[in-house]
XYZ file of C-alpha atoms in Angstrom:
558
model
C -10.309 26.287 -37.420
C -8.994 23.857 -34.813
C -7.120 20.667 -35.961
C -8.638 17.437 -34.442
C -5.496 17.319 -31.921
C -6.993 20.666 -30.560
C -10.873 20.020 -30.530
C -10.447 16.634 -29.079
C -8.324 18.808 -26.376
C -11.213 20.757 -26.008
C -13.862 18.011 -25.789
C -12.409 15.675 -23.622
C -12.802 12.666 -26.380
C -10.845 9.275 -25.600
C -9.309 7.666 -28.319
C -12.009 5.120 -28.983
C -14.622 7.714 -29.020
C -12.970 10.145 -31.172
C -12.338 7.433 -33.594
C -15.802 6.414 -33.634
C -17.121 9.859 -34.827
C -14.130 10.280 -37.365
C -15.409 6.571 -38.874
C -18.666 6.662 -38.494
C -18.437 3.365 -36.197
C -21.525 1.974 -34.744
C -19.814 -0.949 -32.769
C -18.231 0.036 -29.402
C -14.499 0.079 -28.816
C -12.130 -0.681 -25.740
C -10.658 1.878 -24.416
C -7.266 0.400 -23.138
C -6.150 -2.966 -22.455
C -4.144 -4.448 -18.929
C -0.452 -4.161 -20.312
C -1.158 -1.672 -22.951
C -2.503 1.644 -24.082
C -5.766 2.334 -25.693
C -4.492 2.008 -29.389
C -3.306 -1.147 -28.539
C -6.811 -2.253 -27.681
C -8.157 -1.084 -30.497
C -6.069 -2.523 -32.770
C -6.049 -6.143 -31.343
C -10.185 -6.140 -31.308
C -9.764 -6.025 -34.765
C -12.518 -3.848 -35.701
C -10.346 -1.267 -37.477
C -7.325 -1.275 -39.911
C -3.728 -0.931 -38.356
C -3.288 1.956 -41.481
C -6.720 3.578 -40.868
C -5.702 3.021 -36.872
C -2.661 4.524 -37.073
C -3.972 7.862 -39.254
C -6.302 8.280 -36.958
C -3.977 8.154 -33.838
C -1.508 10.762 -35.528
C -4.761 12.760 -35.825
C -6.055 12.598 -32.269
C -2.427 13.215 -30.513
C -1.137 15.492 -33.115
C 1.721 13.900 -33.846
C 3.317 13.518 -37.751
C 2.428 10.530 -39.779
C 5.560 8.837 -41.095
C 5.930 6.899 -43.754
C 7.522 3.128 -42.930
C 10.102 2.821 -45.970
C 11.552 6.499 -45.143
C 11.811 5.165 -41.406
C 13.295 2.115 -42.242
C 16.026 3.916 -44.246
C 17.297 5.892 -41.293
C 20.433 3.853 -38.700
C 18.212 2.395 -36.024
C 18.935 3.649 -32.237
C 18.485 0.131 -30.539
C 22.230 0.264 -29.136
C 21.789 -0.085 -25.139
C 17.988 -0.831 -25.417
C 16.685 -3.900 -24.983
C 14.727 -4.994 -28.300
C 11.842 -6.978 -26.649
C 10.776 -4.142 -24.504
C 11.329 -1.768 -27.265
C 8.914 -4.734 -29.500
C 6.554 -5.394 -27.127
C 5.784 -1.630 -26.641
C 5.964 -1.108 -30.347
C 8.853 1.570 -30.317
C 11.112 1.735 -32.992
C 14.311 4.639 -32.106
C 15.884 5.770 -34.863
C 18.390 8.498 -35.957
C 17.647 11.366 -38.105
C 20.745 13.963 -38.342
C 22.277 12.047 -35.585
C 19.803 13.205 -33.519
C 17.275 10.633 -32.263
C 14.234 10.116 -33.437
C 11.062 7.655 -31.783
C 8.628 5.771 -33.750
C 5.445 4.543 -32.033
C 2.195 2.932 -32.726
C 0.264 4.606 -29.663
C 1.737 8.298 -28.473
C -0.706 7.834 -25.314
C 1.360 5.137 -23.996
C 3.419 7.097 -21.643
C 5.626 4.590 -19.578
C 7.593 3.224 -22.256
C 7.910 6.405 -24.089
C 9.333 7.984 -21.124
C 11.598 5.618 -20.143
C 13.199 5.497 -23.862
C 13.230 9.155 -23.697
C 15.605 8.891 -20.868
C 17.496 6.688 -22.303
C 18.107 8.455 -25.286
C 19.230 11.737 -22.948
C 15.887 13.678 -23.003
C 12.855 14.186 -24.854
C 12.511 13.110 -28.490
C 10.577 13.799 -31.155
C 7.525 11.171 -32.349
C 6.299 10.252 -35.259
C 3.342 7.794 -35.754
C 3.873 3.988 -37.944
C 0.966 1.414 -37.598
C 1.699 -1.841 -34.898
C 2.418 -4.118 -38.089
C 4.997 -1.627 -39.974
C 6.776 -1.431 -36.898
C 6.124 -5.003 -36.475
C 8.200 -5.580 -39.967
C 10.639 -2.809 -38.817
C 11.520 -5.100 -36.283
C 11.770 -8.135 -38.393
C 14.050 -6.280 -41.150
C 16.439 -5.407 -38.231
C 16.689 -8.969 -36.755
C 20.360 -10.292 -36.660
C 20.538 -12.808 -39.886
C 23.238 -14.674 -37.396
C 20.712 -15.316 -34.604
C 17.873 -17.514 -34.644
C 14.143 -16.245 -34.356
C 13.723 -17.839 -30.926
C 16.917 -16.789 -29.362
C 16.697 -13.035 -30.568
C 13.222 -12.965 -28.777
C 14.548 -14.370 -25.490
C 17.604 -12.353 -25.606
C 15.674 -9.469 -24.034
C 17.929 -7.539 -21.582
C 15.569 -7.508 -18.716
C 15.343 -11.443 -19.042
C 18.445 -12.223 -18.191
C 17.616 -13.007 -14.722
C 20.551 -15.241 -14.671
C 23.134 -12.519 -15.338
C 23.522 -10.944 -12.123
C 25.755 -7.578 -13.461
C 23.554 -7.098 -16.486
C 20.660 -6.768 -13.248
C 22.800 -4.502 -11.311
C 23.130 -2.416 -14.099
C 19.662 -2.362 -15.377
C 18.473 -1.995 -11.564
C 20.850 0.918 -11.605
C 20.033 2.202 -14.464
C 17.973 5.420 -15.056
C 14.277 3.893 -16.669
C 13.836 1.447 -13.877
C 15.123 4.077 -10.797
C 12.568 6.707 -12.761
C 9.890 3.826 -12.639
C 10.501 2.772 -8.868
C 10.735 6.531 -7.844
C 7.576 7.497 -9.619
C 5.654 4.425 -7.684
C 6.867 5.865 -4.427
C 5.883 9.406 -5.517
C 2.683 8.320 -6.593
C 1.885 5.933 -3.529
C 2.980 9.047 -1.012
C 0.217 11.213 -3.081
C -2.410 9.016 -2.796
C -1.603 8.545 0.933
C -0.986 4.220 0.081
C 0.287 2.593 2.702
C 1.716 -0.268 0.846
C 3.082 -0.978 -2.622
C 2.826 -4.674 -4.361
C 4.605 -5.164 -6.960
C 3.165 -8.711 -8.674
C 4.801 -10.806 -11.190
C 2.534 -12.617 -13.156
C 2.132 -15.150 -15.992
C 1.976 -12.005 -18.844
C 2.358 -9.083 -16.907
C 4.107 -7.465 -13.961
C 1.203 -5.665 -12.069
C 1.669 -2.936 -9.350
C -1.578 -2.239 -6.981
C -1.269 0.158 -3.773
C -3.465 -0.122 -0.778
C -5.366 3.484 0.052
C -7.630 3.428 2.699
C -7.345 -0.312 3.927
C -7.963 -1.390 -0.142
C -5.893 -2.411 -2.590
C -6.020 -0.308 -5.954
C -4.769 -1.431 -9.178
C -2.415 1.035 -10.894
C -0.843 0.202 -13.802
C 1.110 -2.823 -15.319
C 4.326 -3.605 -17.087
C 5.514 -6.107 -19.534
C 6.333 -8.976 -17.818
C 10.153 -9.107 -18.911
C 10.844 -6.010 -16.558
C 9.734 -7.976 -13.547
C 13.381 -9.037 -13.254
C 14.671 -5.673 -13.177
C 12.335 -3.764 -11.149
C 12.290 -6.161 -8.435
C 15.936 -6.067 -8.152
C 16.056 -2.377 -7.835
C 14.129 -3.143 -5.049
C 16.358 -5.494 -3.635
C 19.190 -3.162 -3.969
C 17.064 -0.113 -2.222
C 16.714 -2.355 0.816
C 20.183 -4.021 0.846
C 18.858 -7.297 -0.492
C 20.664 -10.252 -2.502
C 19.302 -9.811 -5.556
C 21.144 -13.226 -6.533
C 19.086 -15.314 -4.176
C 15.442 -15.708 -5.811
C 14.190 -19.108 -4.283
C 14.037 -17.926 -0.747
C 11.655 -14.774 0.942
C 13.521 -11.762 2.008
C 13.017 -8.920 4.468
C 14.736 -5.311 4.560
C 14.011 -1.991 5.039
C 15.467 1.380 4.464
C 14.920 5.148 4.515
C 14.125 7.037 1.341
C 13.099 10.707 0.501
C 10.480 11.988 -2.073
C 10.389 15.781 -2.691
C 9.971 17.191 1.338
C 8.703 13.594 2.588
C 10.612 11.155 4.477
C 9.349 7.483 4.917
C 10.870 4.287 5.753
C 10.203 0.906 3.850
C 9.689 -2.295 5.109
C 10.631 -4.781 2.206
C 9.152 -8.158 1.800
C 9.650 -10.401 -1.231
C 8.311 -13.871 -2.108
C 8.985 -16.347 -4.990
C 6.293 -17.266 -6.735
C 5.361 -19.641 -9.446
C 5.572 -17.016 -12.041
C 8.677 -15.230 -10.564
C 9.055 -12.834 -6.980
C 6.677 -10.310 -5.943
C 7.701 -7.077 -3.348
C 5.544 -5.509 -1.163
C 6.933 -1.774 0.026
C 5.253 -1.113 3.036
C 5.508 2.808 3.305
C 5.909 4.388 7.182
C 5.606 8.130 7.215
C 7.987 9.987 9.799
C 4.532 11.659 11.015
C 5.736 14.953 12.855
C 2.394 16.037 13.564
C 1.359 16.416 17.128
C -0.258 13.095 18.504
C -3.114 13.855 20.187
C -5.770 11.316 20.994
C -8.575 13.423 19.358
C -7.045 13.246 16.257
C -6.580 9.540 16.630
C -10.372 9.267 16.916
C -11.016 8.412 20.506
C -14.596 9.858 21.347
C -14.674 11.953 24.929
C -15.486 8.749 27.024
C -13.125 6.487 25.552
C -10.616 9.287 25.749
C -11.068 9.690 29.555
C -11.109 6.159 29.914
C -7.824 5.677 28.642
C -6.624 8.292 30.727
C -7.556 6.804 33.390
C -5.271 3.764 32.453
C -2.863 5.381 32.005
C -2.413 6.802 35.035
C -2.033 3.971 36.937
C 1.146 3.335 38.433
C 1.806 -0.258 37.215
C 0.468 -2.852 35.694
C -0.371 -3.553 31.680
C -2.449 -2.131 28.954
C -2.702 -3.705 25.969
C -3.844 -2.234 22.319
C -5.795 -5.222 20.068
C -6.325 -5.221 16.342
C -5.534 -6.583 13.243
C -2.249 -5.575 11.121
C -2.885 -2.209 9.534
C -5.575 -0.848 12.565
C -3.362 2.122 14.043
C -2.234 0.159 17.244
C 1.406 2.082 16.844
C -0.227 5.003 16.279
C -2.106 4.647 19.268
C 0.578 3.114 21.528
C 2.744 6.486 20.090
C -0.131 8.899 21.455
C -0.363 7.053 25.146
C 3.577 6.985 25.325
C 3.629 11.044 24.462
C 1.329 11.570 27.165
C 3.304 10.054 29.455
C 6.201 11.825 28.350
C 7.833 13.542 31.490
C 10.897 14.373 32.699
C 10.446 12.398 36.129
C 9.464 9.321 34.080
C 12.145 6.861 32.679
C 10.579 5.582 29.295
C 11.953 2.963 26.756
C 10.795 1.344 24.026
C 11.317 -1.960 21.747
C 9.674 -1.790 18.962
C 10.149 -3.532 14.899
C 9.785 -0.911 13.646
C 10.475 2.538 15.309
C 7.828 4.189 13.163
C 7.495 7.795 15.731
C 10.432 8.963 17.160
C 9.667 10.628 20.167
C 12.329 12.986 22.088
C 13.096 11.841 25.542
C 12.436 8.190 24.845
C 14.305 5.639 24.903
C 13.832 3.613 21.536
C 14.764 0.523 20.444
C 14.722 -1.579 17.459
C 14.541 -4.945 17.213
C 17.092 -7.168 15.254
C 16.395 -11.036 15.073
C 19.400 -11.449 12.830
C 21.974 -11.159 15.891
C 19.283 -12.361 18.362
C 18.243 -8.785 19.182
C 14.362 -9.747 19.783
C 11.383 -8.588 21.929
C 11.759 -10.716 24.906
C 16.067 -9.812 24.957
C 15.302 -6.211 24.779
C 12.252 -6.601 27.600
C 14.582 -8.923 29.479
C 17.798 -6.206 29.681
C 15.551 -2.867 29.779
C 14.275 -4.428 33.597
C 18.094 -3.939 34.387
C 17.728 0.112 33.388
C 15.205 1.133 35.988
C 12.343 2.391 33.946
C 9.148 3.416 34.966
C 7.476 2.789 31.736
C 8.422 0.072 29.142
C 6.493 -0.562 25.774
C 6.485 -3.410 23.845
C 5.645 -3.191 20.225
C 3.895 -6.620 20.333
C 3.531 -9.807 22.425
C 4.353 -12.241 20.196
C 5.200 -15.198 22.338
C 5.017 -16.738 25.623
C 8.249 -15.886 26.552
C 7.862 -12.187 25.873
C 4.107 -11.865 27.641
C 5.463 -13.868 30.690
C 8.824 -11.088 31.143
C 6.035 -8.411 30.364
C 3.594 -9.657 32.611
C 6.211 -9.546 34.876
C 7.362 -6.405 34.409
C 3.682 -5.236 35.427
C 3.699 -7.010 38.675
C 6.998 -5.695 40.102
C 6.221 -1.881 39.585
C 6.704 -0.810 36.015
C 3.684 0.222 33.579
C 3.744 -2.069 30.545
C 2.146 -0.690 27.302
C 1.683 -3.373 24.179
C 0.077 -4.547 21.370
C -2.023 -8.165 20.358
C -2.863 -9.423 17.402
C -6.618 -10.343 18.255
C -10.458 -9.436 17.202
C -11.981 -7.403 20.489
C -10.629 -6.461 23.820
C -12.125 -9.712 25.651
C -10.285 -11.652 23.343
C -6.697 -10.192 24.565
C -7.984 -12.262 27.573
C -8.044 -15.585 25.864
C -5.051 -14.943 23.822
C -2.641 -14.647 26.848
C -4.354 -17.610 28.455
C -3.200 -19.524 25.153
C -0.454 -18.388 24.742
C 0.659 -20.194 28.176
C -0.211 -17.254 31.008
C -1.620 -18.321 34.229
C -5.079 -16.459 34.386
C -4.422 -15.163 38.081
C -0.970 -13.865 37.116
C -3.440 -12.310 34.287
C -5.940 -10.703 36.605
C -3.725 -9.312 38.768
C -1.466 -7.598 35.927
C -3.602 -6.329 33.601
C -5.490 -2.777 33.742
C -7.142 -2.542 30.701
C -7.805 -3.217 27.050
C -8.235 -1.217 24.045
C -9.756 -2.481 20.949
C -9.417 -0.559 17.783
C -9.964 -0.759 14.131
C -10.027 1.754 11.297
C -12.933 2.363 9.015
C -12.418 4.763 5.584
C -13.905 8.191 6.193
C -16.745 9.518 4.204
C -15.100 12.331 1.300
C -17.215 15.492 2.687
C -17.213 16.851 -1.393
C -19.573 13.932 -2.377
C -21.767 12.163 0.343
C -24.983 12.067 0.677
C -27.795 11.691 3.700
C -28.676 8.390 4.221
C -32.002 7.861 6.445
C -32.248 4.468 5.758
C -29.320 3.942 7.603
C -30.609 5.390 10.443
C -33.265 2.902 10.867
C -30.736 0.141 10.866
C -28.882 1.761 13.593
C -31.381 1.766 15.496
C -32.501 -1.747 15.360
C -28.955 -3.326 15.869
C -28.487 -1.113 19.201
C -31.903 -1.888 20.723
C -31.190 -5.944 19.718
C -28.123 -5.734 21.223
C -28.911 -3.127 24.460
C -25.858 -0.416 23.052
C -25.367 2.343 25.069
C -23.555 4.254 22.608
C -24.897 8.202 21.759
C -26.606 8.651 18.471
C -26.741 11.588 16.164
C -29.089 11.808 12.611
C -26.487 12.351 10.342
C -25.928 9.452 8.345
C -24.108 9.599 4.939
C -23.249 7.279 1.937
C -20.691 7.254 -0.009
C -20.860 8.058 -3.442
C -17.783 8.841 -5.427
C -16.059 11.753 -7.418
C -12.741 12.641 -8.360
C -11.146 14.440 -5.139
C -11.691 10.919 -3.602
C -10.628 8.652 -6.743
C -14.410 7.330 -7.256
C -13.930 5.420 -3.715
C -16.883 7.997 -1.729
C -14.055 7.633 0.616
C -10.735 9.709 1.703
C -8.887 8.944 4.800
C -9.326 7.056 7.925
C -10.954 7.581 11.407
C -10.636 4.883 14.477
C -13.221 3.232 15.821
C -12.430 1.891 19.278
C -13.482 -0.264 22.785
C -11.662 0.399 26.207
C -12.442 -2.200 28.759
C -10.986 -1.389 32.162
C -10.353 -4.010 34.130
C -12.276 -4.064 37.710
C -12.829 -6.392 40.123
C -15.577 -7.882 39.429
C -13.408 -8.510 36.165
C -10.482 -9.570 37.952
C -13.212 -12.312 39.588
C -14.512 -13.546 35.973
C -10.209 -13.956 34.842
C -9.132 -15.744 37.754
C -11.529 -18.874 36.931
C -11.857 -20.138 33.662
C -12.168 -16.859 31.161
C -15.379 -16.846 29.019
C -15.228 -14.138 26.736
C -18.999 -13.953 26.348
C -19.183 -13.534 30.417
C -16.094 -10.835 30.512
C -18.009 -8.953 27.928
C -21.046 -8.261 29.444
C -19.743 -7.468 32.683
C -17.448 -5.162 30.693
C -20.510 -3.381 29.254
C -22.538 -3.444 32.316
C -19.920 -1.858 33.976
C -19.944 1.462 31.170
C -17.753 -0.392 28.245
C -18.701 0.709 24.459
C -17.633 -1.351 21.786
C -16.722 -0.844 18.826
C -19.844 -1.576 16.796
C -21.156 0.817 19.237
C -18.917 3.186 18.813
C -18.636 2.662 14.826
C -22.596 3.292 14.549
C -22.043 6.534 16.953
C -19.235 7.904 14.480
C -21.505 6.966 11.336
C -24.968 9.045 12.822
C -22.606 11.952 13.171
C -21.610 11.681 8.652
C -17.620 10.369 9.793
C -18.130 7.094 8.033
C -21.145 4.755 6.506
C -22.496 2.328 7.933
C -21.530 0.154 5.605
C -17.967 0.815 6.623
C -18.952 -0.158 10.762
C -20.316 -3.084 10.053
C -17.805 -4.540 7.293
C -15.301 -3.924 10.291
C -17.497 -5.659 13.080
C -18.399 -8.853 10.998
């Protein structure tokens, strides 16, 4: 006969549904709680008994029953731990044979168990006591000499004041094991970025798969202190300084993966936040293809780049692949007769034979000094990570019109609006038109999980509509999909990314339109009279062919 520890195994039961059957409970339960486990959740509704609660729990995890009194007899284990983390995730160590010995209300909750466990130099055995006996274990163990308030603020992870007592708790093995398991986690899931979020009650960590932000798991607030300094301390920060916004960055390695992080924290009213923005050192081979250019784009941008001078510029939003893409053109350009360099914040691809460098504001090491000095080092190709100002478009701009081939990146919506952008940002519109080649717009849409989409012919019709309203010329297939959701894909109907892009090449009848006063609704439909796809276009091609939904092209094309 199987013990209910092994049926519910065998079942699959949660906690709350297990303890519904055992009770004979009619009223639904919660089945966890933000900064807690399910137990927890339970227990706080109120519907059940901490005693009954707690018999049940030992039940469902299979884990002993003890009885409060014979715990409370046994020398505690809360030397080195801090008490309010220990209270707040009701843990109570003690020692039985001088070996240790963990007390907990909810065996499910992992985190905190784990992180005592380490602690206390390995695994330990559990045993199961209700929330309110460990509650009064708590209270009979309170210093007499110490008054109820200050014991509860004395918690070791709020001493944000104390700077060693952070160094040593940053340093210290649960809070490395908790930042290490966020980056191992975040590489699995293939997150690009990390936030860590210190709130009012809680400190809550989401990552950002696919373009969206996914909530993971939280932490009691008091460990916000601590975790963000280990932060600090991975990317050389000053954990001391807490008012003002820092930046870092360093190199770490999880299991065979290497990735750099790019460190921001901010103060907030509730404390600081960190986001870890993860960079993969991508070895694969780039190759356009893969990057999602369709055949004519692809040729198009060939085409570009094979001009002897002049500038090309890659637009999109933060996060839209415009390294990635800028990576791919430079590699194809890659040649022993060429002279390449590079100045870029960050050096994400490292390519052999180029010359890469990496900007450092901090001793006045920025894009326009490194564009001004590589002019010096006869190159035939120079990329720029980004324009960002006047002064580095005009050296760039520049750079085009005396013979070199300038690759770089703006921040704006389409390829007509790179256009507009230099002309506000201060660059005559002839020196414009005579300098620039072409323009490619990108963005990135999530790609449809092949295990769990399904046809969508409604979509089909909608394609159809928007590209005879708006005359597209892009190719259409009959294969549109909808995403739908299952567990190889998180519930998301989505895993990974494909580009959808625009190339506008710059002709003369372009030129023409630049040299007077640029209207971006004018330079566009020259640009697509003259063969130019955009990216709705090319968004609705890639959806008719089951790469994306449309849902996904036109969330990305406003």
């Amino acid at each position: 006969m199987l013990t209910d520890a092994q049926a519910t195994a065998v079942t699959g039961e949660t906690l709350a549904e297990f303890l519904r059957r055992r009770r004979g409970l009619t009223t639904v339960l919660p089945s966890a709680r933000a900064n807690g486990g399910a137990a927890e959740a339970i227990w706080r509704e109120g519907t059940v008994s901490a005693v009954d609660l707690a018999d049940a729990v030992a039940a469902y995890h299979g884990v002993p029953r003890a009885d409060r009194d014979a715990i409370a007899a046994l020398p505690h284990a809360l030397a080195d731990l801090s008490r309010d983390f220990l209270r707040e995730a009701y843990l109570y160590p003690v020692k039985r044979d001088e070996r240790p010995l963990l007390a907990v209300a909810d065996p499910g909750y992992l985190e905190p168990i784990r992180a005592v466990s380490l602690a206390l130099g390995g695994p330990v055995p559990l045993v199961v006591l209700s929330f309110e006996e460990i509650d009064e274990l708590f209270e009979r163990s309170r210093p007499v000499d110490v008054p109820r308030d200050k014991a509860e603020a004395s918690s070791d992870y709020a001493l944000s004041d104390d700077i060693e007592t952070l160094q040593d708790l940053a340093r210290g093995a649960p809070i490395v094991r908790v930042i290490d398991g966020l980056l191992e986690r975040a590489i699995q899931a293939g997150a690009t970025d990390i936030h860590i979020e210190t709130g009012r009650e809680e400190l809550k960590v989401r990552f950002r798969v696919d373009g969206h932000l996914r909530a993971q798991q939280t932490m009691p607030r008091h460990m916000a202190a601590a975790v963000i300094s280990r932060v600090k301390i991975l990317a050389s920060l000053d954990i001391a300084e807490r008012r003002l916004p820092q930046d870092g960055r360093t190199n770490v390695k999880v299991g065979n993966t290497e990735a750099d992080l790019r460190v921001a924290i901010m103060p907030t009213l509730y404390g600081e936040t960190a986001v870890l923005r993860i960079l993969l050192k991508d070895t694969r081979l780039l190759d356009f293809k893969r990057v999602g250019l369709s055949d004519r784009d692809r040729d198009a941008v060939v085409a570009l780049l094979a001009e002897p001078h002049g500038i090309i510029i890659v637009t999109g939003p933060t996060g839209s692949g415009k390294t990635t893409t800028l990576a791919t053109a430079i590699s194809l350009l890659n040649d022993p007769a060429r002279k390449i360099v590079t100045v870029e914040d960050p050096v994400e691809y490292q390519l052999p034979g180029i010359h890469q460098t990496q900007i450092k504001p901090a001793i006045g090491l920025t894009f326009a000094t490194a564009l001004r000095s590589f002019l010096r080092h006869d190159p035939d190709v120079i990329m720029v990570g980004e324009m960002r100002d006047r002064e580095t478009a005009a050296i760039g701009i520049q750079a085009a019109l005396t013979g070199h081939l300038v690759l770089t990146t703006l921040h704006t919506n389409s390829a007509v609006d790179a256009v507009v952008r230099l002309v506000d940002m201060g660059i005559e519109p002839y020196l414009i038109a005579s300098s620039l080649r072409g323009v490619i717009g990108q963005r990135l849409v999530r790609r449809l999980c092949e295990r769990c989409r399904v046809p969508d012919p409604k979509s089909q019709g909608i394609a159809q509509d928007i590209l005879a309203r708006r005359g597209g010329v892009g190719a259409m297939g009959q294969a549109f999909h909808r995403a739908v959701g299952c567990a190889h894909c998180n519930e998301s109907g989505y895993r990974g990314r494909v580009g959808v892009f625009e190339a506008m090449a710059v002709n003369d009848d372009l030129r023409v339109l630049i040299r007077g006063q640029p209207d971006p609704r004018v330079i566009l439909q020259a640009a697509r009279s003259a063969g130019m796809t955009t990216m709705l276009d090319d968004g609705i091609e890639k959806a008719s062919r089951g790469l994306t939904s449309l849902d996904e092209v036109l969330r990305i094309s406003g």
